[in-house]
GROMACS .gro file of C-alpha atoms in nm:
model
  358
    1LYS     CA    1   0.853  -2.403   0.119
    2THR     CA    2   0.586  -2.603  -0.059
    3GLU     CA    3   0.325  -2.434   0.165
    4ALA     CA    4   0.446  -2.085   0.076
    5ARG     CA    5   0.218  -1.873  -0.141
    6ILE     CA    6   0.298  -1.632  -0.420
    7SER     CA    7   0.174  -1.307  -0.269
    8GLU     CA    8   0.263  -1.066  -0.549
    9ILE     CA    9   0.369  -1.054  -0.914
   10LEU     CA   10   0.647  -0.797  -0.903
   11CYS     CA   11   0.725  -0.721  -1.268
   12THR     CA   12   0.806  -0.869  -1.608
   13ASP     CA   13   1.086  -0.829  -1.863
   14GLU     CA   14   1.202  -0.998  -2.182
   15SER     CA   15   1.340  -1.299  -1.989
   16GLY     CA   16   1.031  -1.377  -1.781
   17TYR     CA   17   0.840  -1.266  -1.475
   18TYR     CA   18   0.929  -1.210  -1.109
   19VAL     CA   19   0.719  -1.295  -0.802
   20LEU     CA   20   0.734  -1.251  -0.426
   21ARG     CA   21   0.668  -1.570  -0.230
   22HIS     CA   22   0.566  -1.557   0.137
   23TYR     CA   23   0.557  -1.829   0.403
   24PHE     CA   24   0.394  -1.756   0.740
   25THR     CA   25   0.348  -2.027   1.003
   26GLY     CA   26   0.166  -1.813   1.258
   27SER     CA   27   0.485  -1.692   1.424
   28PHE     CA   28   0.663  -1.379   1.298
   29ALA     CA   29   0.992  -1.532   1.411
   30SER     CA   30   0.964  -1.794   1.135
   31GLU     CA   31   0.825  -1.569   0.861
   32GLN     CA   32   1.007  -1.618   0.529
   33PHE     CA   33   1.016  -1.443   0.190
   34TRP     CA   34   1.158  -1.531  -0.151
   35VAL     CA   35   1.201  -1.343  -0.478
   36GLU     CA   36   1.168  -1.582  -0.771
   37GLN     CA   37   1.210  -1.552  -1.146
   38TYR     CA   38   1.026  -1.772  -1.395
   39SER     CA   39   1.047  -1.803  -1.770
   40TYR     CA   40   0.731  -1.751  -1.972
   41ASP     CA   41   0.688  -2.128  -1.996
   42ASN     CA   42   0.674  -2.126  -1.610
   43LYS     CA   43   1.016  -2.277  -1.544
   44MET     CA   44   1.195  -2.142  -1.238
   45ILE     CA   45   1.517  -1.954  -1.317
   46TYR     CA   46   1.611  -1.875  -0.957
   47SER     CA   47   1.472  -1.845  -0.604
   48LYS     CA   48   1.636  -1.597  -0.365
   49GLU     CA   49   1.544  -1.611   0.004
   50LEU     CA   50   1.515  -1.273   0.171
   51LEU     CA   51   1.609  -1.201   0.530
   52GLY     CA   52   1.330  -1.226   0.785
   53LEU     CA   53   1.260  -1.101   1.136
   54PHE     CA   54   1.572  -0.982   1.326
   55SER     CA   55   1.756  -1.080   1.009
   56GLU     CA   56   2.059  -0.872   1.097
   57GLY     CA   57   2.189  -0.794   1.444
   58THR     CA   58   2.033  -0.874   1.780
   59LEU     CA   59   1.701  -0.802   1.947
   60GLY     CA   60   1.819  -0.459   2.064
   61ASN     CA   61   1.995  -0.364   1.741
   62SER     CA   62   1.836  -0.525   1.439
   63LEU     CA   63   1.716  -0.484   1.083
   64LEU     CA   64   1.374  -0.616   0.987
   65TYR     CA   65   1.280  -0.672   0.623
   66LYS     CA   66   0.960  -0.474   0.548
   67THR     CA   67   0.884  -0.454   0.178
   68LEU     CA   68   1.016  -0.470  -0.179
   69LEU     CA   69   0.958  -0.240  -0.476
   70PRO     CA   70   1.051  -0.323  -0.838
   71GLY     CA   71   1.269  -0.039  -0.967
   72LYS     CA   72   1.433   0.025  -1.302
   73ASP     CA   73   1.643  -0.287  -1.377
   74LYS     CA   74   1.667  -0.372  -1.005
   75PHE     CA   75   1.466  -0.441  -0.691
   76LEU     CA   76   1.467  -0.213  -0.387
   77LEU     CA   77   1.443  -0.389  -0.051
   78PHE     CA   78   1.351  -0.186   0.257
   79PHE     CA   79   1.443  -0.264   0.617
   80HIS     CA   80   1.333  -0.101   0.941
   81GLY     CA   81   1.597  -0.084   1.212
   82TRP     CA   82   1.606   0.006   1.579
   83ASN     CA   83   1.902   0.056   1.810
   84LYS     CA   84   1.818   0.029   2.179
   85GLU     CA   85   2.148   0.171   2.306
   86LYS     CA   86   2.129   0.479   2.082
   87GLY     CA   87   1.750   0.515   2.115
   88LYS     CA   88   1.695   0.558   1.745
   89GLY     CA   89   1.494   0.409   1.461
   90TYR     CA   90   1.619   0.406   1.104
   91TYR     CA   91   1.513   0.299   0.757
   92VAL     CA   92   1.748   0.131   0.510
   93VAL     CA   93   1.728   0.043   0.141
   94LYS     CA   94   1.931  -0.234  -0.026
   95GLU     CA   95   1.950  -0.307  -0.397
   96MET     CA   96   1.901  -0.650  -0.547
   97SER     CA   97   1.986  -0.709  -0.912
   98LYS     CA   98   1.747  -0.890  -1.142
   99ASP     CA   99   1.969  -1.200  -1.122
  100GLY     CA  100   1.905  -1.225  -0.747
  101THR     CA  101   2.233  -1.077  -0.618
  102LEU     CA  102   2.164  -0.883  -0.296
  103GLN     CA  103   2.372  -0.580  -0.203
  104LYS     CA  104   2.554  -0.637   0.128
  105ASP     CA  105   2.557  -0.280   0.254
  106GLY     CA  106   2.251  -0.060   0.234
  107LYS     CA  107   2.179   0.313   0.235
  108GLU     CA  108   2.022   0.474   0.543
  109LEU     CA  109   1.734   0.693   0.423
  110GLU     CA  110   1.574   0.808   0.750
  111THR     CA  111   1.678   0.832   1.115
  112LEU     CA  112   1.469   0.942   1.411
  113GLN     CA  113   1.474   0.936   1.790
  114ALA     CA  114   1.285   0.634   1.925
  115GLU     CA  115   1.322   0.507   2.281
  116LYS     CA  116   1.093   0.207   2.220
  117GLN     CA  117   1.099  -0.036   1.929
  118MET     CA  118   0.719  -0.048   1.907
  119ASN     CA  119   0.707   0.332   1.878
  120ALA     CA  120   0.989   0.391   1.631
  121GLY     CA  121   0.789   0.541   1.345
  122PHE     CA  122   0.642   0.382   1.034
  123HIS     CA  123   0.773   0.430   0.680
  124HIS     CA  124   0.589   0.423   0.345
  125PRO     CA  125   0.816   0.393   0.038
  126VAL     CA  126   0.673   0.462  -0.310
  127LEU     CA  127   0.828   0.506  -0.655
  128SER     CA  128   0.724   0.745  -0.929
  129PRO     CA  129   0.578   0.570  -1.237
  130ASP     CA  130   0.902   0.622  -1.433
  131LYS     CA  131   1.101   0.475  -1.138
  132SER     CA  132   1.328   0.782  -1.122
  133LYS     CA  133   1.210   0.910  -0.782
  134LEU     CA  134   1.170   0.743  -0.444
  135LEU     CA  135   0.945   0.904  -0.182
  136ILE     CA  136   0.960   0.800   0.183
  137LEU     CA  137   0.668   0.915   0.398
  138THR     CA  138   0.744   0.863   0.768
  139ASP     CA  139   0.473   0.858   1.033
  140MET     CA  140   0.665   1.000   1.329
  141PRO     CA  141   0.652   0.822   1.668
  142PHE     CA  142   0.338   0.870   1.876
  143VAL     CA  143   0.356   1.157   2.127
  144LYS     CA  144   0.066   1.201   2.366
  145GLU     CA  145  -0.127   1.531   2.352
  146SER     CA  146   0.047   1.658   2.040
  147LYS     CA  147  -0.030   1.703   1.671
  148GLU     CA  148   0.044   1.426   1.423
  149THR     CA  149   0.372   1.482   1.237
  150ILE     CA  150   0.494   1.330   0.913
  151ARG     CA  151   0.816   1.357   0.714
  152LEU     CA  152   0.858   1.348   0.338
  153ARG     CA  153   1.193   1.273   0.176
  154CYS     CA  154   1.250   1.243  -0.199
  155PHE     CA  155   1.553   1.060  -0.344
  156ASP     CA  156   1.673   0.984  -0.692
  157THR     CA  157   1.680   0.606  -0.745
  158GLN     CA  158   2.026   0.584  -0.901
  159SER     CA  159   2.243   0.715  -0.617
  160PHE     CA  160   1.973   0.767  -0.350
  161LYS     CA  161   2.083   1.128  -0.320
  162GLU     CA  162   1.822   1.330  -0.133
  163GLN     CA  163   1.636   1.576  -0.358
  164TRP     CA  164   1.427   1.751  -0.095
  165PHE     CA  165   1.290   1.715   0.259
  166LYS     CA  166   0.973   1.837   0.428
  167GLU     CA  167   0.843   1.787   0.783
  168ILE     CA  168   0.475   1.870   0.835
  169LYS     CA  169   0.270   1.901   1.152
  170LEU     CA  170  -0.087   1.807   1.057
  171ASN     CA  171  -0.392   1.974   1.207
  172VAL     CA  172  -0.506   1.648   1.373
  173GLU     CA  173  -0.430   1.489   1.707
  174CYS     CA  174  -0.143   1.241   1.719
  175LYS     CA  175  -0.267   0.881   1.736
  176ARG     CA  176  -0.128   0.532   1.702
  177GLY     CA  177  -0.186   0.333   1.385
  178VAL     CA  178  -0.257   0.622   1.147
  179ASN     CA  179  -0.352   0.568   0.781
  180ASN     CA  180  -0.152   0.774   0.530
  181ASP     CA  181  -0.114   0.658   0.167
  182PRO     CA  182   0.142   0.855  -0.038
  183LEU     CA  183   0.211   0.886  -0.413
  184ILE     CA  184   0.472   1.076  -0.613
  185ASN     CA  185   0.439   1.143  -0.987
  186ASN     CA  186   0.708   1.186  -1.252
  187SER     CA  187   0.719   1.563  -1.192
  188GLY     CA  188   0.794   1.509  -0.824
  189ASN     CA  189   0.458   1.632  -0.697
  190VAL     CA  190   0.317   1.443  -0.399
  191PHE     CA  191  -0.030   1.331  -0.293
  192VAL     CA  192  -0.122   1.178   0.045
  193PHE     CA  193  -0.462   1.021   0.112
  194LYS     CA  194  -0.556   1.016   0.481
  195ARG     CA  195  -0.829   0.818   0.657
  196MET     CA  196  -0.942   0.883   1.016
  197VAL     CA  197  -1.223   0.771   1.246
  198GLU     CA  198  -1.343   1.020   1.507
  199LYS     CA  199  -1.624   0.904   1.738
  200SER     CA  200  -1.760   0.660   1.473
  201ALA     CA  201  -1.737   0.931   1.203
  202TYR     CA  202  -1.521   0.856   0.900
  203ILE     CA  203  -1.305   1.150   0.789
  204TYR     CA  204  -1.102   1.164   0.467
  205SER     CA  205  -0.849   1.419   0.345
  206GLY     CA  206  -0.624   1.465   0.045
  207TYR     CA  207  -0.291   1.641   0.101
  208THR     CA  208  -0.082   1.772  -0.186
  209PHE     CA  209   0.275   1.896  -0.201
  210ASN     CA  210   0.410   2.096  -0.494
  211SER     CA  211   0.778   2.002  -0.489
  212SER     CA  212   0.887   2.297  -0.706
  213ALA     CA  213   0.705   2.564  -0.506
  214GLN     CA  214   0.742   2.373  -0.175
  215GLU     CA  215   0.371   2.427  -0.108
  216TRP     CA  216   0.167   2.194   0.114
  217LYS     CA  217  -0.215   2.199   0.101
  218GLU     CA  218  -0.497   2.005   0.268
  219SER     CA  219  -0.829   1.927   0.096
  220PRO     CA  220  -1.106   1.778   0.314
  221LEU     CA  221  -1.297   1.518   0.111
  222ASP     CA  222  -1.675   1.500   0.142
  223LEU     CA  223  -1.825   1.164   0.043
  224ASN     CA  224  -2.174   1.238   0.173
  225GLY     CA  225  -2.138   1.017   0.478
  226LYS     CA  226  -2.020   0.714   0.284
  227ILE     CA  227  -1.764   0.471   0.426
  228ILE     CA  228  -1.467   0.392   0.204
  229ALA     CA  229  -1.463   0.014   0.232
  230GLN     CA  230  -1.200  -0.081  -0.027
  231TYR     CA  231  -0.975   0.150  -0.226
  232LYS     CA  232  -0.646   0.204  -0.402
  233VAL     CA  233  -0.443   0.517  -0.468
  234ILE     CA  234  -0.278   0.522  -0.812
  235ILE     CA  235  -0.135   0.761  -1.071
  236ASN     CA  236  -0.302   0.750  -1.412
  237SER     CA  237  -0.127   0.783  -1.750
  238LYS     CA  238  -0.167   1.163  -1.736
  239GLN     CA  239   0.015   1.178  -1.399
  240ASP     CA  240  -0.302   1.264  -1.208
  241PHE     CA  241  -0.360   1.123  -0.859
  242ILE     CA  242  -0.657   0.886  -0.828
  243VAL     CA  243  -0.834   0.741  -0.523
  244THR     CA  244  -1.108   0.497  -0.618
  245GLY     CA  245  -1.281   0.183  -0.499
  246PHE     CA  246  -1.600   0.072  -0.325
  247TYR     CA  247  -1.810   0.239  -0.057
  248ALA     CA  248  -2.058   0.120   0.206
  249THR     CA  249  -2.294   0.301   0.442
  250LYS     CA  250  -2.331   0.060   0.736
  251LYS     CA  251  -2.103  -0.245   0.726
  252GLU     CA  252  -1.775  -0.223   0.538
  253ASN     CA  253  -1.829  -0.565   0.381
  254ASP     CA  254  -2.168  -0.463   0.232
  255LEU     CA  255  -2.062  -0.278  -0.081
  256GLU     CA  256  -2.317  -0.039  -0.233
  257GLY     CA  257  -2.128   0.136  -0.509
  258THR     CA  258  -1.811   0.309  -0.628
  259PHE     CA  259  -1.639   0.635  -0.545
  260TYR     CA  260  -1.381   0.825  -0.751
  261LEU     CA  261  -1.149   1.114  -0.662
  262ARG     CA  262  -0.899   1.270  -0.902
  263PHE     CA  263  -0.642   1.538  -0.825
  264ASP     CA  264  -0.477   1.709  -1.121
  265GLY     CA  265  -0.109   1.612  -1.126
  266LYS     CA  266   0.005   1.964  -1.226
  267THR     CA  267  -0.228   2.206  -1.048
  268LEU     CA  268  -0.291   1.960  -0.760
  269ALA     CA  269  -0.653   2.076  -0.744
  270LEU     CA  270  -0.940   1.832  -0.691
  271ALA     CA  271  -1.059   1.784  -1.050
  272ALA     CA  272  -1.327   1.515  -1.007
  273SER     CA  273  -1.530   1.371  -0.719
  274LYS     CA  274  -1.812   1.123  -0.763
  275VAL     CA  275  -2.007   0.867  -0.560
  276GLU     CA  276  -2.219   0.626  -0.764
  277PRO     CA  277  -2.440   0.332  -0.645
  278PHE     CA  278  -2.407   0.005  -0.834
  279GLY     CA  279  -2.766   0.026  -0.959
  280ALA     CA  280  -3.029  -0.245  -0.998
  281LYS     CA  281  -2.902  -0.368  -1.337
  282LEU     CA  282  -2.562  -0.465  -1.200
  283LEU     CA  283  -2.691  -0.589  -0.865
  284SER     CA  284  -2.946  -0.817  -1.033
  285ASN     CA  285  -2.657  -1.044  -1.131
  286TRP     CA  286  -2.640  -1.152  -0.765
  287LEU     CA  287  -2.964  -1.028  -0.604
  288SER     CA  288  -3.328  -1.092  -0.683
  289GLU     CA  289  -3.510  -0.826  -0.886
  290LYS     CA  290  -3.699  -0.724  -0.572
  291ASN     CA  291  -3.390  -0.688  -0.355
  292SER     CA  292  -3.178  -0.519  -0.621
  293VAL     CA  293  -3.403  -0.208  -0.626
  294LYS     CA  294  -3.417  -0.164  -0.248
  295GLU     CA  295  -3.250   0.137  -0.088
  296GLY     CA  296  -2.909   0.032   0.038
  297ALA     CA  297  -2.897  -0.277  -0.183
  298ASN     CA  298  -2.547  -0.423  -0.165
  299ILE     CA  299  -2.321  -0.716  -0.243
  300SER     CA  300  -2.083  -0.888  -0.003
  301ASN     CA  301  -1.769  -1.099  -0.041
  302PHE     CA  302  -1.635  -0.900  -0.335
  303LYS     CA  303  -1.273  -0.796  -0.281
  304LYS     CA  304  -1.091  -0.533  -0.484
  305LYS     CA  305  -0.802  -0.706  -0.659
  306ASP     CA  306  -0.650  -0.412  -0.843
  307VAL     CA  307  -0.703  -0.075  -1.011
  308LEU     CA  308  -0.538  -0.034  -1.351
  309SER     CA  309  -0.480   0.277  -1.560
  310TYR     CA  310  -0.544   0.286  -1.935
  311PRO     CA  311  -0.228   0.417  -2.109
  312ALA     CA  312  -0.399   0.647  -2.362
  313THR     CA  313  -0.710   0.789  -2.196
  314GLY     CA  314  -0.635   0.831  -1.827
  315ASN     CA  315  -0.935   0.614  -1.743
  316VAL     CA  316  -0.900   0.349  -1.471
  317LEU     CA  317  -1.038  -0.003  -1.436
  318ILE     CA  318  -1.146  -0.147  -1.100
  319ILE     CA  319  -1.117  -0.527  -1.083
  320ALA     CA  320  -1.284  -0.724  -0.802
  321GLU     CA  321  -1.334  -1.093  -0.731
  322ASP     CA  322  -1.609  -1.272  -0.538
  323TYR     CA  323  -1.453  -1.486  -0.265
  324MET     CA  324  -1.457  -1.534   0.112
  325GLU     CA  325  -1.159  -1.581   0.343
  326SER     CA  326  -1.149  -1.750   0.680
  327PHE     CA  327  -0.853  -1.752   0.918
  328THR     CA  328  -0.771  -1.985   1.205
  329ALA     CA  329  -0.506  -1.854   1.442
  330ALA     CA  330  -0.239  -2.068   1.600
  331GLN     CA  331  -0.357  -2.205   1.936
  332PRO     CA  332  -0.148  -2.126   2.245
  333GLY     CA  333   0.025  -2.437   2.375
  334ALA     CA  334  -0.031  -2.638   2.058
  335SER     CA  335   0.253  -2.871   1.961
  336VAL     CA  336   0.245  -2.736   1.604
  337GLN     CA  337   0.205  -2.358   1.574
  338LYS     CA  338   0.024  -2.296   1.247
  339ALA     CA  339  -0.220  -2.036   1.123
  340MET     CA  340  -0.461  -2.171   0.860
  341GLN     CA  341  -0.622  -1.967   0.584
  342TYR     CA  342  -0.923  -2.093   0.391
  343THR     CA  343  -1.041  -1.922   0.072
  344TYR     CA  344  -1.378  -1.997  -0.089
  345TYR     CA  345  -1.401  -1.886  -0.452
  346TYR     CA  346  -1.736  -1.818  -0.619
  347ASN     CA  347  -1.588  -1.764  -0.968
  348ASP     CA  348  -1.736  -1.419  -1.029
  349ILE     CA  349  -1.527  -1.125  -1.153
  350LEU     CA  350  -1.647  -0.762  -1.146
  351THR     CA  351  -1.485  -0.493  -1.362
  352ILE     CA  352  -1.583  -0.126  -1.364
  353ASN     CA  353  -1.443   0.130  -1.606
  354MET     CA  354  -1.405   0.477  -1.455
  355GLN     CA  355  -1.364   0.772  -1.692
  356GLU     CA  356  -1.169   1.085  -1.599
  357ASP     CA  357  -1.479   1.262  -1.467
  358GLY     CA  358  -1.574   0.961  -1.254
   0.00000   0.00000   0.00000
């Protein structure tokens, strides 16, 4: 476990902080996860190993740990299951208390017909900011020559009682490996950010669902031909939906500026849309004066680390770090199956404050 990395800081409370540790040797069969608690003087309080691939059952009837969300006074662990004999896929949540005690029996949140394990749907769980609501967006299994279909289910996080359900057939062709990013705010309204590539053209849409009126709406998003290279979808302190990050025009790694989209959390209308180049003043920190004023001037190796919301104003802060990653895959036939990751840090941090109007 000494080679395992802390992949995420989950949350904090008065007793310390909680992290997710991940160990990957290059083989999914040996992938391991731990939830760990530390005191504020960095002393470990506990380390709880989570269940890995085919963690419960057999190859034809198994539960696979997928992700973890920090809830209100507990953690929610999500598992994807598939039953070959019954030809179904299902999605299960289990609770884990802050002291590391894992619930034995879980709650089945979604079930769907799936004859093949590799085409058994994909699930996206998200919590509202106040942790009272759980939204599950399900990308339904791929069906050739049909329209893409998604399901939305909303649950309360205390009993996991279903609050509402909606199945939507989108006006796009069904494909494998779709990109849908959902959010749900404290009022129960939903936003889904969708990315598509059609014949080398990048297409973006924002979908909204008013849970009270049960109204679904699509808003095509025009970014003037820009490629969204790095982004995050978040909810600001005013319960608006935000999509923001960096754009490029040719290569996704060559970042040229920022983009900002805000949907009003109550009306669900697009309230702000802006695309802004970095500008010569910022770029001159890494480029020569001559190169920083060229059309298409860009910076590479910067990776978005996070997008944070200011509690009072509704503004957001983009944080990026300058580093490069290199991966070496495990070699077939090698006596030791390991995948190596190398990270080169250049010790530069970029922060950009985005106001409500972008």
